[in-house]
Tab-separated table of C-alpha atoms and ligand atoms in Angstrom:
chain	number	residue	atom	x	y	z
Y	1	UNK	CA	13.172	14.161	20.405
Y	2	UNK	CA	11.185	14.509	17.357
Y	3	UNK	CA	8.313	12.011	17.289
Y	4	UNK	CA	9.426	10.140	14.485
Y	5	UNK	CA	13.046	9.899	15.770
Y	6	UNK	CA	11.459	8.788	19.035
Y	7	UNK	CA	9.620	5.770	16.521
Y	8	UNK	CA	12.819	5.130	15.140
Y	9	UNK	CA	14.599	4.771	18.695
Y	10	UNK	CA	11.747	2.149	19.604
Y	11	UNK	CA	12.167	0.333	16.589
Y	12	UNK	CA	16.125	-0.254	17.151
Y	13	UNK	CA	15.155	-0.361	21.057
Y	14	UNK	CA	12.679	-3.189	20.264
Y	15	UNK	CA	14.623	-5.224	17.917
Y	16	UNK	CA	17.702	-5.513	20.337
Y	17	UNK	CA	17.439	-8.436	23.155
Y	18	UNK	CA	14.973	-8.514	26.375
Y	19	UNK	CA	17.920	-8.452	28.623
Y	20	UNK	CA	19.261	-5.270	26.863
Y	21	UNK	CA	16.171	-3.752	26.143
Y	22	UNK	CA	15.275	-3.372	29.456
Y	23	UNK	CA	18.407	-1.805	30.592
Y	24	UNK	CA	18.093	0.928	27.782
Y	25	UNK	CA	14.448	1.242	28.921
Y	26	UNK	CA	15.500	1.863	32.246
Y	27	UNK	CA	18.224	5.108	31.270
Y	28	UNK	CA	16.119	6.386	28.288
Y	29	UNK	CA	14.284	9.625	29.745
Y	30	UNK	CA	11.678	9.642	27.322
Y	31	UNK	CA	8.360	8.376	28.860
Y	32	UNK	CA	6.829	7.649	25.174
Y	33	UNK	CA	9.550	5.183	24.742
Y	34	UNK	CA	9.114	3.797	27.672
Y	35	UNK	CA	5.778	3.410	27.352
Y	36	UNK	CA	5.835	1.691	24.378
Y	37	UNK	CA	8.749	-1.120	25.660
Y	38	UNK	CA	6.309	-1.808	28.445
Y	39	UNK	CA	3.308	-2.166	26.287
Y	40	UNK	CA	5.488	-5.105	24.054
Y	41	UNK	CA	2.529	-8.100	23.724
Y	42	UNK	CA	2.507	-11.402	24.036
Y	43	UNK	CA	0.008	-13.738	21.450
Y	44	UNK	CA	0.298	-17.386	21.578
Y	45	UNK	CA	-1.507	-17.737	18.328
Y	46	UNK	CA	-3.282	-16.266	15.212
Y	47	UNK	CA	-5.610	-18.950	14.842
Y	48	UNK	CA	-8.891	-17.360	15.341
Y	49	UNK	CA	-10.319	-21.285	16.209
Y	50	UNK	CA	-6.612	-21.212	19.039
Y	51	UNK	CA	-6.608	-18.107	20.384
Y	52	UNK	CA	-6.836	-17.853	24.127
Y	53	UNK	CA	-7.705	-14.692	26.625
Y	54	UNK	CA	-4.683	-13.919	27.532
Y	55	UNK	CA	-3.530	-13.049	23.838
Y	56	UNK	CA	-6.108	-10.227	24.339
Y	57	UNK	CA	-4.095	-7.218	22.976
Y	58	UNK	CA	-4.153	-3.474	23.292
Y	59	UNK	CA	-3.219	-1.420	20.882
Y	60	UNK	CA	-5.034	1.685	21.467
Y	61	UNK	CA	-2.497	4.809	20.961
Y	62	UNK	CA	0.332	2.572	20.100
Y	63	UNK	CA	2.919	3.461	17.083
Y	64	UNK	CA	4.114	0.979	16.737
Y	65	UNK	CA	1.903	-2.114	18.284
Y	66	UNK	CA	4.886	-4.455	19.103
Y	67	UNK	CA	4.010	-8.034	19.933
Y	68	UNK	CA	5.900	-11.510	19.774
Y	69	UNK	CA	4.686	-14.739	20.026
Y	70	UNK	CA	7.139	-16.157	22.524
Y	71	UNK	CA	9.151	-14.384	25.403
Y	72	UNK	CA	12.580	-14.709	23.355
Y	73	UNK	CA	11.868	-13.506	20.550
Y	74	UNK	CA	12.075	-10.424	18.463
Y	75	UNK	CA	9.089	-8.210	18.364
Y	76	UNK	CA	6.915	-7.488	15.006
Y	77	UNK	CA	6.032	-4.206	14.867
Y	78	UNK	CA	2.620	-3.372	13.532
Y	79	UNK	CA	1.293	0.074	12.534
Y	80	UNK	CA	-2.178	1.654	12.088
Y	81	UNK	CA	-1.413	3.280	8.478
Y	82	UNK	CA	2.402	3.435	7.398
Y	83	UNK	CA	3.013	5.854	4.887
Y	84	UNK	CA	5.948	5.348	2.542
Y	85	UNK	CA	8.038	7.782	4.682
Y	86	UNK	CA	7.751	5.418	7.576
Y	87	UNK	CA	5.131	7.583	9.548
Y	88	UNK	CA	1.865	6.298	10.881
Y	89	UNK	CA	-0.684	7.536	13.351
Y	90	UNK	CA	-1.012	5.782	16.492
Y	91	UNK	CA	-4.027	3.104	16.598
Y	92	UNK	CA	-7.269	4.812	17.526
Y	93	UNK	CA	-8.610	4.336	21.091
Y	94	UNK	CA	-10.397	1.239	21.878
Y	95	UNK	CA	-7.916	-0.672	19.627
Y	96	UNK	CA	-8.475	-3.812	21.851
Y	97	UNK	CA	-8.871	-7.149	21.065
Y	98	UNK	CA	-7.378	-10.339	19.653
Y	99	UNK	CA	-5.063	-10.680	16.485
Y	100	UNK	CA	-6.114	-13.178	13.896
Y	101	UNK	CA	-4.988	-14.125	10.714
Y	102	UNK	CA	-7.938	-13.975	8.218
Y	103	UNK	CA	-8.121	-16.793	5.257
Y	104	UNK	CA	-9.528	-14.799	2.582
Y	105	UNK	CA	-12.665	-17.212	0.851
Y	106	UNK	CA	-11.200	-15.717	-2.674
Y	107	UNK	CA	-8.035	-15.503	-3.061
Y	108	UNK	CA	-5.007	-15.906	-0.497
Y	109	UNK	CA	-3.748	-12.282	-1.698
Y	110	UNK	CA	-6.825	-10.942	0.219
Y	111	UNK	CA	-5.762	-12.662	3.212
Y	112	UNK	CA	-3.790	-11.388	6.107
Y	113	UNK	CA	-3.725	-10.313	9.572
Y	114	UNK	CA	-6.585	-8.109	11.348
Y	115	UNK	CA	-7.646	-7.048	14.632
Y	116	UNK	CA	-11.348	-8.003	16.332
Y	117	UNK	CA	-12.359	-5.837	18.885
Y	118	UNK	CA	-14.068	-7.322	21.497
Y	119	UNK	CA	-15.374	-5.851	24.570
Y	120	UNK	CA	-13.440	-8.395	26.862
Y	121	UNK	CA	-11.025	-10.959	27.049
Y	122	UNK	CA	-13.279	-13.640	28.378
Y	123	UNK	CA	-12.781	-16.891	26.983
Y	124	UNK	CA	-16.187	-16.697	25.340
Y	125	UNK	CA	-16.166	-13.999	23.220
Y	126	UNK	CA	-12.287	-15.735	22.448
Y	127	UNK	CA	-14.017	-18.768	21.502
Y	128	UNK	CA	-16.493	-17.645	19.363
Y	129	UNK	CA	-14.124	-14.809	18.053
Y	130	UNK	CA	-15.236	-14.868	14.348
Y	131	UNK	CA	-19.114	-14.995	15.196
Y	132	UNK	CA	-18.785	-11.393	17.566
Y	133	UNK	CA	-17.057	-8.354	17.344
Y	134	UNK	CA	-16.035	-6.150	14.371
Y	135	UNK	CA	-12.346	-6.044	12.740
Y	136	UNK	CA	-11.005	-2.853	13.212
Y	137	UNK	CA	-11.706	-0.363	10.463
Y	138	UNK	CA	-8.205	1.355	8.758
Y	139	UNK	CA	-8.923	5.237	7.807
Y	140	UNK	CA	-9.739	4.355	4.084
Y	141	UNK	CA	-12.984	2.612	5.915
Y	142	UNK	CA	-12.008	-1.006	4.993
Y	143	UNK	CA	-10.726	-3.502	7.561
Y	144	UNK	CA	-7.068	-2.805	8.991
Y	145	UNK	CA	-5.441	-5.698	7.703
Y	146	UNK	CA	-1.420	-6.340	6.788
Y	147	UNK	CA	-2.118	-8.218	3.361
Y	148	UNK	CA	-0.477	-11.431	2.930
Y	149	UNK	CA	2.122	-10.109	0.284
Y	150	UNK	CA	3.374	-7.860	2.486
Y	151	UNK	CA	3.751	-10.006	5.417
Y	152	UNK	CA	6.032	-12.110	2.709
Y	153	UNK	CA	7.601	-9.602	1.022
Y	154	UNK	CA	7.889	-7.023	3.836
Y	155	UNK	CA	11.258	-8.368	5.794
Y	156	UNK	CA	9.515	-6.317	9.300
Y	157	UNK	CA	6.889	-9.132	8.688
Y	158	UNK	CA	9.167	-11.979	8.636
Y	159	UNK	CA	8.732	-12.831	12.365
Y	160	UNK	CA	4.679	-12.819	11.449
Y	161	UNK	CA	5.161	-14.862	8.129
Y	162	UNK	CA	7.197	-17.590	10.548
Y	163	UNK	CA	4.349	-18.107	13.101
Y	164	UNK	CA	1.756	-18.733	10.308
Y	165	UNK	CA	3.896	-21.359	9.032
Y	166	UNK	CA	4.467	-22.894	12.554
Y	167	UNK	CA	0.885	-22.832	12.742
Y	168	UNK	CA	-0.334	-24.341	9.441
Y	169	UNK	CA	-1.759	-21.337	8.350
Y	170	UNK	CA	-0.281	-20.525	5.150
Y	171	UNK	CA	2.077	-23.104	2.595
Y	172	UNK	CA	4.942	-22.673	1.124
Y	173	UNK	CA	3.472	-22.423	-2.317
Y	174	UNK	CA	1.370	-19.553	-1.382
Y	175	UNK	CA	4.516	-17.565	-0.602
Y	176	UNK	CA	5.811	-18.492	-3.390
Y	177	UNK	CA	3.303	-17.350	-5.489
Y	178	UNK	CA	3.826	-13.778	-3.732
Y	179	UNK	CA	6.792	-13.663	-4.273
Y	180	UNK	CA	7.147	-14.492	-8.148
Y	181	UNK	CA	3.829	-12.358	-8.701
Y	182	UNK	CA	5.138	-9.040	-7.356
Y	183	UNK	CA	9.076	-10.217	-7.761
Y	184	UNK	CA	11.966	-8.086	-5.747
Y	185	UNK	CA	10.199	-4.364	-6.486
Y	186	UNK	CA	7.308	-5.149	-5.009
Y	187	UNK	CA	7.236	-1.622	-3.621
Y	188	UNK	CA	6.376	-0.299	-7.170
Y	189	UNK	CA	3.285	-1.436	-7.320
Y	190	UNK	CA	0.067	0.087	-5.658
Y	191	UNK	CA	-0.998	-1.655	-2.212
Y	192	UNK	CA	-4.475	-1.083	-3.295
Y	193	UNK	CA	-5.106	-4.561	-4.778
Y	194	UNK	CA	-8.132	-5.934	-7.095
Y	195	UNK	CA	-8.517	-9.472	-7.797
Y	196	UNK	CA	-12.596	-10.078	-8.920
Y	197	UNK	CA	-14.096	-7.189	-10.940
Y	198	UNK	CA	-16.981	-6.352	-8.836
Y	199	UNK	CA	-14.652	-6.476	-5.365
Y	200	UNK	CA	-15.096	-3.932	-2.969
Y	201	UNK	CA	-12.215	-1.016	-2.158
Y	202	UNK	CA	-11.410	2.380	-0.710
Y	203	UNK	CA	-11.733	5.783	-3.361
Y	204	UNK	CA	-10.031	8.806	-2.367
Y	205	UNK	CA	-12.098	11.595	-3.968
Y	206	UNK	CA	-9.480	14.401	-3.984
Y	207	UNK	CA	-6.889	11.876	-6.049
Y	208	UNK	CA	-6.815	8.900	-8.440
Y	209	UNK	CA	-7.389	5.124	-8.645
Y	210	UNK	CA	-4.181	3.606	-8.623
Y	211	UNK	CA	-4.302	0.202	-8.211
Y	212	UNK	CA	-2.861	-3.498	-8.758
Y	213	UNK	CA	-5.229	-6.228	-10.974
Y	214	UNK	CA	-3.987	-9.494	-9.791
Y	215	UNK	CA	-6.466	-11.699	-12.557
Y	216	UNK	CA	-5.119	-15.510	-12.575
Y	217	UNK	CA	-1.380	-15.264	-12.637
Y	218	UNK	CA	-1.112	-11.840	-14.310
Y	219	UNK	CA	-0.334	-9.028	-12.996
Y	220	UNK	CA	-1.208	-5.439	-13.980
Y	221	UNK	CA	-1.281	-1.505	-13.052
Y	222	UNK	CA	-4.423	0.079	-13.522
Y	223	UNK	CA	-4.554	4.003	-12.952
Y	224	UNK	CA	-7.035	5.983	-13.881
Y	225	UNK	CA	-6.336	9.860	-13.609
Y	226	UNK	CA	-9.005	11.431	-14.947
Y	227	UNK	CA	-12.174	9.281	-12.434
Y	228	UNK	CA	-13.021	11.548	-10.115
Y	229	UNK	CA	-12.193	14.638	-12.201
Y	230	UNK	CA	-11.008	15.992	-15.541
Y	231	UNK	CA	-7.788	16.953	-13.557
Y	232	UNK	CA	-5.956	15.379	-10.564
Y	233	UNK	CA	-7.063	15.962	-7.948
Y	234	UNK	CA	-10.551	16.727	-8.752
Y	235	UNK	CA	-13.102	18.846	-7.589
Y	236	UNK	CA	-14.511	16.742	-4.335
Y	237	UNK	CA	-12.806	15.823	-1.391
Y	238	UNK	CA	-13.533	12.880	0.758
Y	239	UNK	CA	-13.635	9.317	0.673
Y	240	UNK	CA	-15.820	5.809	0.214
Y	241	UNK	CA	-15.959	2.339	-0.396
Y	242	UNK	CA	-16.661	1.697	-3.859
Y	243	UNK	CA	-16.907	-1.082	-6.608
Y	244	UNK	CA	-17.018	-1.410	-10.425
Y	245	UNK	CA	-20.076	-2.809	-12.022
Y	246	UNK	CA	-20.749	-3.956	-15.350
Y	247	UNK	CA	-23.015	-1.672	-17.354
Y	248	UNK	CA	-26.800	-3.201	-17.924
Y	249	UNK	CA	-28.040	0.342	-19.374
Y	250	UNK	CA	-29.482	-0.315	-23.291
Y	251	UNK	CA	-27.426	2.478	-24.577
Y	252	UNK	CA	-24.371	0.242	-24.397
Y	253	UNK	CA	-26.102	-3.398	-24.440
Y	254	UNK	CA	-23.449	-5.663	-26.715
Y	255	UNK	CA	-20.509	-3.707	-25.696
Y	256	UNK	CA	-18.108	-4.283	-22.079
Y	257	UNK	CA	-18.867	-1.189	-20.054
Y	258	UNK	CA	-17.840	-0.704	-16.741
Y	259	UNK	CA	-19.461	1.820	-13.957
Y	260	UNK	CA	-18.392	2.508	-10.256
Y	261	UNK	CA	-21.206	2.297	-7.938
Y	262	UNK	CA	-20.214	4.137	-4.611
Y	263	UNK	CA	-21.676	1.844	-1.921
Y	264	UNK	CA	-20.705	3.814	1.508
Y	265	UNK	CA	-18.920	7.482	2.164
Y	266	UNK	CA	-16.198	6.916	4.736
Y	267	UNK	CA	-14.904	10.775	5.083
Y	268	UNK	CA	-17.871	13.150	3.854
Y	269	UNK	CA	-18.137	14.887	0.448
Y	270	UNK	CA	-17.339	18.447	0.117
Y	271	UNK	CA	-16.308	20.462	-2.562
Y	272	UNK	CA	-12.292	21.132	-2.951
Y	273	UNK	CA	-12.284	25.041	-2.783
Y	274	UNK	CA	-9.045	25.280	-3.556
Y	275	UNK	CA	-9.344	24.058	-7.074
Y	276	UNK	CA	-10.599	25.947	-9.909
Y	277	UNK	CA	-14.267	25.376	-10.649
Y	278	UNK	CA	-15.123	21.603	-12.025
Y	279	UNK	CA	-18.585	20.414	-12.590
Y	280	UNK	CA	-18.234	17.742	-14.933
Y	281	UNK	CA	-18.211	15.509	-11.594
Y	282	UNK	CA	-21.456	15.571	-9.910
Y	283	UNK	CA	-21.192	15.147	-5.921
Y	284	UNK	CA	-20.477	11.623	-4.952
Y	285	UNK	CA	-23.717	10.056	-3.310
Y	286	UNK	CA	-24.293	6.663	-1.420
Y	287	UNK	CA	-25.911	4.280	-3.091
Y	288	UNK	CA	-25.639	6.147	-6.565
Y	289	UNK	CA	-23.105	5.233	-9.414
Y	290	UNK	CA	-20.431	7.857	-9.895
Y	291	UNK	CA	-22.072	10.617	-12.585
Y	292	UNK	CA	-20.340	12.800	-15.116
Y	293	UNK	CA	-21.965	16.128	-16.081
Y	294	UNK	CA	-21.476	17.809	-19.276
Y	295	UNK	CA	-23.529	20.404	-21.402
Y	296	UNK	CA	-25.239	19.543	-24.390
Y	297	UNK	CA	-23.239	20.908	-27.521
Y	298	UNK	CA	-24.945	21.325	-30.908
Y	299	UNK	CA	-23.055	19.748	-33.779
Y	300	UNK	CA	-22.713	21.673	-37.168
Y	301	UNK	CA	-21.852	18.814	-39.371
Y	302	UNK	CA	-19.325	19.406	-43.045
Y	303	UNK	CA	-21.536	17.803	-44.956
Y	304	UNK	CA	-18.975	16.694	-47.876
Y	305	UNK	CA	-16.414	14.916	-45.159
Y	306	UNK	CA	-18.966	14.144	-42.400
Y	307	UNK	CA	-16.941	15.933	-39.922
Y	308	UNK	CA	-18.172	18.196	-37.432
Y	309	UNK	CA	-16.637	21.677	-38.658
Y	310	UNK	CA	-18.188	23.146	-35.322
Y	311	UNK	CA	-19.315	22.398	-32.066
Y	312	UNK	CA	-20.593	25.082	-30.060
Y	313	UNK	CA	-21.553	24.493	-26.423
Y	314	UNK	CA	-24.730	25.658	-25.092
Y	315	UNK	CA	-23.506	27.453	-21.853
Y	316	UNK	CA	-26.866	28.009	-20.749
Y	317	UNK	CA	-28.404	24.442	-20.762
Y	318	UNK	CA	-29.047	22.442	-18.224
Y	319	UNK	CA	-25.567	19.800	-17.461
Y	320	UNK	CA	-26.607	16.232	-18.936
Y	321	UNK	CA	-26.008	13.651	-16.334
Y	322	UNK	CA	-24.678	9.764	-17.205
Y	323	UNK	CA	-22.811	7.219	-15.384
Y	324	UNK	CA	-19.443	7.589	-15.397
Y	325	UNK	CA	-18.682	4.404	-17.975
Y	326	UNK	CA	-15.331	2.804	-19.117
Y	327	UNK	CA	-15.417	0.932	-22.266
Y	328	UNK	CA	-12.822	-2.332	-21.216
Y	329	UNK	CA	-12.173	-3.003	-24.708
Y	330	UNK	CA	-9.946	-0.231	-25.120
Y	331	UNK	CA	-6.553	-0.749	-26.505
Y	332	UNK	CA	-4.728	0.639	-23.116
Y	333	UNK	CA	-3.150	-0.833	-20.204
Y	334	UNK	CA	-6.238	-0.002	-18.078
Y	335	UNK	CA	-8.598	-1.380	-20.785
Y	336	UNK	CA	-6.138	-4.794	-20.696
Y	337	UNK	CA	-6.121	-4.844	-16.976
Y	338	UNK	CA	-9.894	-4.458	-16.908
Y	339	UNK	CA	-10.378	-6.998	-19.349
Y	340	UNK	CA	-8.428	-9.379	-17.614
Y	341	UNK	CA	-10.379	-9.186	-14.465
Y	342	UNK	CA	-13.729	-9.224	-16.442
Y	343	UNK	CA	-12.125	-12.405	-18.254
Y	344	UNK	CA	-10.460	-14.339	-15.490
Y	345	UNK	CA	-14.059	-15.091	-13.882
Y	346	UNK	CA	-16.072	-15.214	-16.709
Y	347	UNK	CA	-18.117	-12.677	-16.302
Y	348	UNK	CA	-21.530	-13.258	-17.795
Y	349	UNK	CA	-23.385	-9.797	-17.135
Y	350	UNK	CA	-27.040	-10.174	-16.894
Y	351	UNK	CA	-29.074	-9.274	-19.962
Y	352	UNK	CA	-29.670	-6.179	-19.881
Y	353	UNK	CA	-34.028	-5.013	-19.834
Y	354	UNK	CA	-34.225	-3.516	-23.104
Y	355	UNK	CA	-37.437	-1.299	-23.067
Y	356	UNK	CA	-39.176	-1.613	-26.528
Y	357	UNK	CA	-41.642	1.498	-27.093
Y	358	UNK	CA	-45.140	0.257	-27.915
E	1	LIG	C1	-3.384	6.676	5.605
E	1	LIG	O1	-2.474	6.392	4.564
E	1	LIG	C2	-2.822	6.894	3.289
E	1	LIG	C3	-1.777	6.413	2.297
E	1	LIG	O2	-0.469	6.700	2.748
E	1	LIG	C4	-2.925	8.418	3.348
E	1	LIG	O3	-3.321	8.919	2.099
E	1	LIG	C5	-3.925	8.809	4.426
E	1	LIG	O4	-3.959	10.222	4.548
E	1	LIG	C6	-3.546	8.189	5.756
E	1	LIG	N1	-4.593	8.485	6.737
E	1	LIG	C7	-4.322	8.746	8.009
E	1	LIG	C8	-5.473	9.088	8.899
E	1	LIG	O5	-3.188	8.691	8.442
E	2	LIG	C1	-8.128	-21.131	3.766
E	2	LIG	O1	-9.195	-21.134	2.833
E	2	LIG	C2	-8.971	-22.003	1.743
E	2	LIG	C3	-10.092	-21.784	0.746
E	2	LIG	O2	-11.339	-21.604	1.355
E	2	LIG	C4	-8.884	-23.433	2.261
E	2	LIG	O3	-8.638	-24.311	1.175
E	2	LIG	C5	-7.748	-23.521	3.266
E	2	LIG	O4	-7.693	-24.821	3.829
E	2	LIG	C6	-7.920	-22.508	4.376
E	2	LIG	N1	-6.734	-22.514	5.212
E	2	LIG	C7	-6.803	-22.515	6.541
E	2	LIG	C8	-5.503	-22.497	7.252
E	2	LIG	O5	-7.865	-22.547	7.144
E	3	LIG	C1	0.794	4.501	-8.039
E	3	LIG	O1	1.328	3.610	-7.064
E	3	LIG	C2	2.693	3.254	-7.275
E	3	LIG	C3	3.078	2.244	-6.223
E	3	LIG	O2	2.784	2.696	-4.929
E	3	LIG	C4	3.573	4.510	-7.209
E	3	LIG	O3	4.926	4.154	-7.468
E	3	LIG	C5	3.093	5.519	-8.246
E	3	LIG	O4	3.832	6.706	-8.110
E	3	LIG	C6	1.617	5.808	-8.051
E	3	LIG	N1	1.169	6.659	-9.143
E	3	LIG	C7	0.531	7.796	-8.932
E	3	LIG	C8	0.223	8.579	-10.158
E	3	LIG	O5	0.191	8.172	-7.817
């Protein structure tokens, strides 16, 4: 049985009664399957301030991690990193820990369900759940987490969405808001979401940003395919946590200029070798704001019309590095989605330190 026929048989398997999935688990010959029935978890609660030891889960090598939150019910599946042909890797070893839904500070977009490891199940690292431990870290390097609009809008979820109401975690106005913000097709827009201009996310090197600006109560796509390389994909592979930052350099005091400061390389930096040669990206650092390269060109100017009748590049000098920048005042549906973030919070950029020659 192919392994994602096998997932498929689990996920019809675990959606059918106890009574009957036990007898199918008992004349299916596949031990993977079987496996996975008797792995099915019990939580009582994702209330980090109610959870108790024995909702200590396990989800190390699981696809999917199938738990309920009372005996009769049917099981919500959760996976490590669905793609949008239904395929996922199982959850990395040492998975363990205790389900929690997390109330984002921010925004209640942000929030959603994670997973803190802890090294035990003993009521006090349980009690003080929040103060110990790490969430578990999803393979773009931020937190695993099922985001709040998908637990609403994902019907898998529904089960998941039903406990947090039982438990006072989330209102009725907050789904509602999900659901009128992304509407019916909410699989058209990018999970990747952005709601404050200088929040953190994940930045695949070797494609582009495509991502969802939720500013107030608008809504908007923001791709940009040319970031990380004239053409997509671009000349470095890898991966990091990133952020946009509002430009402070002189050259473009008075105007709205965005960089992207990479903050921490999840999967390292190498060169794509399969690509033809592309060095107007200089190698992602840590620390360092994304840099363009380009060579100096020499401008021979029509002196009548002011236009430049030739540019010839100077193939020999050395490439000019500058910040990658993104004027938000352009007339595009990036510029209007990055103006809408930069405008929903008011962002008041610090002055920038103008350097007057003596
Ligand atoms: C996780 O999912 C993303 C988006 O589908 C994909 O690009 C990435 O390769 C996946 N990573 C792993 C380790 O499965
Ligand atoms: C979640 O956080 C918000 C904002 O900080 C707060 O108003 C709300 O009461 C919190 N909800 C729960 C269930 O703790
Ligand atoms: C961006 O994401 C959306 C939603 O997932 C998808 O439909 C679209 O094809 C993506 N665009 C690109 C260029 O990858």
């Amino acid at each position: 049985m192919s392994l994602l026929c096998a997932r498929r048989a689990t996920a019809a398997l675990l959606a059918s009664p106890l009574v009957l999935r036990r007898c199918i688990a008992a004349i299916l010959p596949d031990p993977k399957i079987l496996n996975e029935v008797a792995r099915l978890q019990t939580v009582s609660s994702l209330n980090s301030l109610k959870i108790r030891s024995s909702d200590f889960i396990d989800a190390s090598g699981l696809a999917p991690l199938a738990v309920a939150f009372d005996a009769t019910q049917k099981p919500n599946q959760l996976w490590y990193n669905l793609s949008k042909k239904f395929e996922s890797p199982p959850f990395p070893p040492a998975s363990k820990g205790f389900l929690y839904y997390h109330n984002d500070t921010h925004t209640p977009l942000e929030s959603g369900i994670r997973l803190r490891l802890t090294p035990s199940n003993s009521p006090s690292s349980s009690s003080s759940l929040l103060a110990s431990g790490q969430d578990l870290i999803a393979p773009s390097g931020a937190p695993w987490h099922i985001p709040l609009p998908a637990l609403v809008l994902d019907r898998m979820h529904t089960g998941i969405i039903n406990q947090l109401l039982r438990e006072n975690m989330v209102t009725q106005k907050q789904l509602w808001h999900c659901r009128t913000l992304f509407g019916k097709r909410w699989k058209q827009w990018a999970p990747q979401l952005i709601t404050r201009l200088t929040q953190e996310f994940p930045a695949d090197f070797s494609g582009i940003l495509n991502m969802t600006v939720v500013a107030g109560e608008a809504i908007h796509r923001l791709k940009l395919a040319h970031i990380f390389g004239l053409e997509a994909p671009g000349p470095w592979t890898g991966s990091a946590i990133v952020r946009f930052e509002p430009s402070t350099l002189p050259k473009y005091a008075g105007s709205r200029v965005l960089h992207l400061r990479i903050l921490r390389i999840v999967t390292p930096v190498t060169p794509d070798t399969t690509r033809p040669r592309d060095v107007r990206i200089a190698k992602p650092e840590p620390g360092a704001l994304l840099t363009t390269l380009s060579r100096p060109s020499s401008l021979t100017v029509d002196s009548d019309t002011d236009v430049p009748a030739n540019v010839e590049v100077n193939a020999d000098a050395e490439l000019e590095s500058a910040p990658w920048a993104y004027n938000i005042d352009r007339q595009t549906a990036n510029g209007e989605a990055l103006r809408a973030l930069w405008e929903v919070h008011n962002w008041n950029p610090k002055p920038s330190i103008i350097v007057h020659p003596l």
